[in-house]
Amino acid sequence: MNFLAHIYLSGDNDLLKIGNFMADSIRGHQYEAYPTEIRKGILLHRAIDSFTDMHPIYRQSKHRLHQKYGHYSGVIMDIFYDHFLAKNWNSYSDEKLEDYTEKFYTLLKNNYEILTERTKGMIPYMIGRNWLVSYTSIEGLEMILFQMDHRTKNRVAMHESIVELQQFYAEFETEFQLFFEELQQYCREKLAQL
């Protein structure tokens, strides 16, 4: 799961959303230095990643990309799954995606001092190019994948995976929908434990 799904799965708790969003830039026990709700978000993020990586439906989706993209097939699949969440947003939320993302960007700006340095460095690009709404279109996905290529020194040309997305679009979308139902239930249970 990529940014949009992690934020969405945090529910209505703003600090939990921030923790979940920036969790990839927090290593090991560094999370313990943060306020309780941010810690919960970081732990939820880690739980989502573990659940996702081990889930047979997600692994089936990822397998289609593995031969060509290797280790990066998971990165690409996370972005594809965010695409299906954004595309089908009205099935998951009563709030328009544009309004939801604008509120999240404002939340980041209003809590800037809490964010990790890596997250602070990413925010201008994320907001400037409106990444979260960009997930809705193939063109937006391609732009995001080009940016990922740049960040990884063009190791595997992730932007080319748009071909596989279009080739297996129906299969990926069905798999996402089945998987996401289970992931939502898992997150509800996990949040009750945290």
mmCIF file of C-alpha atoms in Angstrom:
data_model
loop_
_atom_site.group_PDB
_atom_site.id
_atom_site.type_symbol
_atom_site.label_atom_id
_atom_site.label_comp_id
_atom_site.label_asym_id
_atom_site.label_seq_id
_atom_site.Cartn_x
_atom_site.Cartn_y
_atom_site.Cartn_z
ATOM 1 C CA MET A 1 0.000 0.000 0.000
ATOM 2 C CA ASN A 2 1.222 3.456 -0.804
ATOM 3 C CA PHE A 3 0.482 6.903 0.665
ATOM 4 C CA LEU A 4 -3.237 7.201 -0.055
ATOM 5 C CA ALA A 5 -4.142 3.815 1.400
ATOM 6 C CA HIS A 6 -2.012 4.342 4.504
ATOM 7 C CA ILE A 7 -3.669 7.695 5.174
ATOM 8 C CA TYR A 8 -7.168 6.371 4.512
ATOM 9 C CA LEU A 9 -6.685 3.311 6.736
ATOM 10 C CA SER A 10 -5.808 5.599 9.663
ATOM 11 C CA GLY A 11 -9.442 6.635 10.042
ATOM 12 C CA ASP A 12 -10.289 10.095 11.379
ATOM 13 C CA ASN A 13 -7.373 10.515 13.788
ATOM 14 C CA ASP A 14 -5.109 13.276 12.425
ATOM 15 C CA LEU A 15 -1.978 12.375 14.404
ATOM 16 C CA LEU A 16 -2.410 8.713 13.545
ATOM 17 C CA LYS A 17 -2.573 9.724 9.862
ATOM 18 C CA ILE A 18 0.680 11.672 10.199
ATOM 19 C CA GLY A 19 2.430 8.757 11.895
ATOM 20 C CA ASN A 20 1.189 6.299 9.306
ATOM 21 C CA PHE A 21 2.193 8.636 6.482
ATOM 22 C CA MET A 22 5.782 9.255 7.602
ATOM 23 C CA ALA A 23 6.482 5.802 9.072
ATOM 24 C CA ASP A 24 8.830 4.698 6.278
ATOM 25 C CA SER A 25 11.347 7.335 7.368
ATOM 26 C CA ILE A 26 11.392 6.145 10.993
ATOM 27 C CA ARG A 27 13.677 3.215 11.791
ATOM 28 C CA GLY A 28 13.525 0.648 14.560
ATOM 29 C CA HIS A 29 12.618 2.064 17.956
ATOM 30 C CA GLN A 30 12.914 5.728 16.895
ATOM 31 C CA TYR A 31 9.117 5.797 16.899
ATOM 32 C CA GLU A 32 9.146 5.739 20.708
ATOM 33 C CA ALA A 33 10.225 9.403 20.757
ATOM 34 C CA TYR A 34 6.895 10.515 19.245
ATOM 35 C CA PRO A 35 3.551 11.296 20.932
ATOM 36 C CA THR A 36 1.243 8.320 21.530
ATOM 37 C CA GLU A 37 -1.093 8.808 18.550
ATOM 38 C CA ILE A 38 1.805 9.239 16.105
ATOM 39 C CA ARG A 39 3.397 6.091 17.538
ATOM 40 C CA LYS A 40 0.142 4.242 16.877
ATOM 41 C CA GLY A 41 0.200 5.473 13.281
ATOM 42 C CA ILE A 42 3.760 4.241 12.807
ATOM 43 C CA LEU A 43 2.899 0.839 14.285
ATOM 44 C CA LEU A 44 -0.244 0.639 12.138
ATOM 45 C CA HIS A 45 1.847 1.407 9.053
ATOM 46 C CA ARG A 46 4.234 -1.428 9.891
ATOM 47 C CA ALA A 47 1.335 -3.804 10.502
ATOM 48 C CA ILE A 48 -0.261 -2.858 7.161
ATOM 49 C CA ASP A 49 3.024 -3.482 5.346
ATOM 50 C CA SER A 50 3.466 -6.899 6.969
ATOM 51 C CA PHE A 51 -0.136 -7.916 6.297
ATOM 52 C CA THR A 52 0.133 -6.753 2.691
ATOM 53 C CA ASP A 53 3.478 -8.397 1.931
ATOM 54 C CA MET A 54 2.262 -11.783 3.173
ATOM 55 C CA HIS A 55 -1.235 -11.719 1.680
ATOM 56 C CA PRO A 56 -1.809 -14.248 -1.141
ATOM 57 C CA ILE A 57 -3.957 -11.879 -3.243
ATOM 58 C CA TYR A 58 -1.358 -9.110 -3.116
ATOM 59 C CA ARG A 59 1.393 -11.631 -3.881
ATOM 60 C CA GLN A 60 -0.587 -12.844 -6.883
ATOM 61 C CA SER A 61 -0.806 -9.279 -8.205
ATOM 62 C CA LYS A 62 2.880 -8.642 -7.550
ATOM 63 C CA HIS A 63 3.913 -11.904 -9.214
ATOM 64 C CA ARG A 64 2.859 -10.544 -12.623
ATOM 65 C CA LEU A 65 5.528 -7.853 -12.300
ATOM 66 C CA HIS A 66 8.290 -9.761 -10.555
ATOM 67 C CA GLN A 67 10.176 -11.195 -13.519
ATOM 68 C CA LYS A 68 10.715 -7.780 -15.133
ATOM 69 C CA TYR A 69 10.927 -5.506 -12.069
ATOM 70 C CA GLY A 70 12.307 -7.803 -9.359
ATOM 71 C CA HIS A 71 12.489 -6.186 -5.910
ATOM 72 C CA TYR A 72 10.683 -3.101 -7.252
ATOM 73 C CA SER A 73 7.574 -5.084 -8.182
ATOM 74 C CA GLY A 74 6.271 -4.462 -4.643
ATOM 75 C CA VAL A 75 6.851 -0.718 -4.928
ATOM 76 C CA ILE A 76 4.995 -0.651 -8.240
ATOM 77 C CA MET A 77 2.156 -2.793 -6.911
ATOM 78 C CA ASP A 78 1.682 -0.474 -3.937
ATOM 79 C CA ILE A 79 1.265 2.420 -6.364
ATOM 80 C CA PHE A 80 -1.123 0.420 -8.572
ATOM 81 C CA TYR A 81 -3.266 -0.454 -5.551
ATOM 82 C CA ASP A 82 -3.387 3.231 -4.585
ATOM 83 C CA HIS A 83 -4.597 3.894 -8.125
ATOM 84 C CA PHE A 84 -7.540 1.557 -7.638
ATOM 85 C CA LEU A 85 -8.351 3.124 -4.281
ATOM 86 C CA ALA A 86 -8.292 6.611 -5.832
ATOM 87 C CA LYS A 87 -10.232 5.541 -8.916
ATOM 88 C CA ASN A 88 -12.940 3.900 -6.781
ATOM 89 C CA TRP A 89 -12.761 6.471 -3.987
ATOM 90 C CA ASN A 90 -16.538 7.035 -3.942
ATOM 91 C CA SER A 91 -16.977 3.385 -2.915
ATOM 92 C CA TYR A 92 -14.864 3.989 0.198
ATOM 93 C CA SER A 93 -15.637 7.555 1.260
ATOM 94 C CA ASP A 94 -18.470 10.072 1.153
ATOM 95 C CA GLU A 95 -15.925 12.890 0.905
ATOM 96 C CA LYS A 96 -14.565 13.900 -2.489
ATOM 97 C CA LEU A 97 -10.961 12.788 -3.010
ATOM 98 C CA GLU A 98 -9.894 16.349 -3.830
ATOM 99 C CA ASP A 99 -11.328 17.640 -0.539
ATOM 100 C CA TYR A 100 -9.855 14.751 1.430
ATOM 101 C CA THR A 101 -6.375 15.286 0.043
ATOM 102 C CA GLU A 102 -6.529 19.060 0.500
ATOM 103 C CA LYS A 103 -7.361 18.542 4.177
ATOM 104 C CA PHE A 104 -4.445 16.130 4.492
ATOM 105 C CA TYR A 105 -1.999 18.552 2.882
ATOM 106 C CA THR A 106 -3.202 21.254 5.300
ATOM 107 C CA LEU A 107 -2.735 18.819 8.177
ATOM 108 C CA LEU A 108 0.887 18.268 7.128
ATOM 109 C CA LYS A 109 1.547 22.003 6.877
ATOM 110 C CA ASN A 110 -0.039 22.637 10.277
ATOM 111 C CA ASN A 111 2.087 19.916 11.909
ATOM 112 C CA TYR A 112 5.282 20.572 10.008
ATOM 113 C CA GLU A 113 7.480 20.636 13.127
ATOM 114 C CA ILE A 114 6.565 17.004 13.985
ATOM 115 C CA LEU A 115 7.541 15.616 10.584
ATOM 116 C CA THR A 116 10.777 13.806 9.819
ATOM 117 C CA GLU A 117 13.339 15.610 7.664
ATOM 118 C CA ARG A 118 12.752 13.152 4.829
ATOM 119 C CA THR A 119 9.014 13.836 4.965
ATOM 120 C CA LYS A 120 9.571 17.608 5.035
ATOM 121 C CA GLY A 121 11.724 17.300 1.918
ATOM 122 C CA MET A 122 9.034 15.367 0.066
ATOM 123 C CA ILE A 123 6.031 17.572 0.893
ATOM 124 C CA PRO A 124 6.636 20.381 -1.648
ATOM 125 C CA TYR A 125 6.715 17.827 -4.485
ATOM 126 C CA MET A 126 3.759 15.902 -3.153
ATOM 127 C CA ILE A 127 1.561 18.977 -2.782
ATOM 128 C CA GLY A 128 2.904 20.746 -5.877
ATOM 129 C CA ARG A 129 2.105 17.782 -8.117
ATOM 130 C CA ASN A 130 -0.889 16.669 -6.053
ATOM 131 C CA TRP A 131 0.292 13.080 -5.865
ATOM 132 C CA LEU A 132 -2.726 11.747 -4.005
ATOM 133 C CA VAL A 133 -5.176 12.920 -6.660
ATOM 134 C CA SER A 134 -2.719 11.996 -9.443
ATOM 135 C CA TYR A 135 -3.259 8.343 -8.564
ATOM 136 C CA THR A 136 -6.663 8.469 -10.270
ATOM 137 C CA SER A 137 -5.298 8.594 -13.825
ATOM 138 C CA ILE A 138 -2.865 6.462 -15.828
ATOM 139 C CA GLU A 139 -0.975 9.662 -16.746
ATOM 140 C CA GLY A 140 -0.693 10.578 -13.078
ATOM 141 C CA LEU A 141 0.596 7.105 -12.227
ATOM 142 C CA GLU A 142 3.155 7.312 -14.989
ATOM 143 C CA MET A 143 4.393 10.656 -13.620
ATOM 144 C CA ILE A 144 4.734 9.155 -10.134
ATOM 145 C CA LEU A 145 6.569 6.112 -11.508
ATOM 146 C CA PHE A 146 8.937 8.386 -13.460
ATOM 147 C CA GLN A 147 9.701 10.183 -10.198
ATOM 148 C CA MET A 148 10.308 6.834 -8.498
ATOM 149 C CA ASP A 149 12.689 5.913 -11.330
ATOM 150 C CA HIS A 150 14.597 9.118 -10.712
ATOM 151 C CA ARG A 151 14.836 8.429 -6.965
ATOM 152 C CA THR A 152 16.150 4.908 -7.631
ATOM 153 C CA LYS A 153 18.611 6.009 -10.335
ATOM 154 C CA ASN A 154 16.543 4.325 -13.087
ATOM 155 C CA ARG A 155 17.450 0.812 -11.950
ATOM 156 C CA VAL A 156 14.430 -0.912 -13.524
ATOM 157 C CA ALA A 157 12.371 1.668 -15.491
ATOM 158 C CA MET A 158 9.303 1.388 -13.261
ATOM 159 C CA HIS A 159 7.331 3.732 -15.521
ATOM 160 C CA GLU A 160 7.229 0.949 -18.121
ATOM 161 C CA SER A 161 4.976 -1.056 -15.774
ATOM 162 C CA ILE A 162 2.050 0.984 -17.136
ATOM 163 C CA VAL A 163 2.073 -1.617 -19.947
ATOM 164 C CA GLU A 164 1.411 -4.431 -17.464
ATOM 165 C CA LEU A 165 -1.179 -2.319 -15.650
ATOM 166 C CA GLN A 166 -3.125 -1.872 -18.870
ATOM 167 C CA GLN A 167 -2.633 -5.495 -19.923
ATOM 168 C CA PHE A 168 -3.947 -6.930 -16.628
ATOM 169 C CA TYR A 169 -6.129 -4.012 -15.546
ATOM 170 C CA ALA A 170 -9.293 -6.002 -14.752
ATOM 171 C CA GLU A 171 -7.356 -8.657 -12.841
ATOM 172 C CA PHE A 172 -5.454 -6.087 -10.775
ATOM 173 C CA GLU A 173 -8.633 -4.174 -9.967
ATOM 174 C CA THR A 174 -10.541 -7.283 -8.857
ATOM 175 C CA GLU A 175 -7.604 -8.401 -6.725
ATOM 176 C CA PHE A 176 -7.338 -4.970 -5.153
ATOM 177 C CA GLN A 177 -11.027 -4.924 -4.222
ATOM 178 C CA LEU A 178 -10.905 -8.366 -2.608
ATOM 179 C CA PHE A 179 -7.672 -7.622 -0.802
ATOM 180 C CA PHE A 180 -8.705 -4.167 0.392
ATOM 181 C CA GLU A 181 -11.864 -5.510 2.049
ATOM 182 C CA GLU A 182 -9.693 -7.832 4.131
ATOM 183 C CA LEU A 183 -7.142 -5.118 4.833
ATOM 184 C CA GLN A 184 -9.812 -2.711 6.090
ATOM 185 C CA GLN A 185 -11.100 -5.345 8.505
ATOM 186 C CA TYR A 186 -7.563 -6.097 9.660
ATOM 187 C CA CYS A 187 -6.908 -2.389 10.309
ATOM 188 C CA ARG A 188 -10.107 -1.999 12.317
ATOM 189 C CA GLU A 189 -8.996 -4.870 14.541
ATOM 190 C CA LYS A 190 -5.428 -3.608 14.773
ATOM 191 C CA LEU A 191 -6.513 -0.077 15.730
ATOM 192 C CA ALA A 192 -8.646 -1.513 18.516
ATOM 193 C CA GLN A 193 -5.511 -3.239 19.901
ATOM 194 C CA LEU A 194 -3.142 -0.268 19.654
#
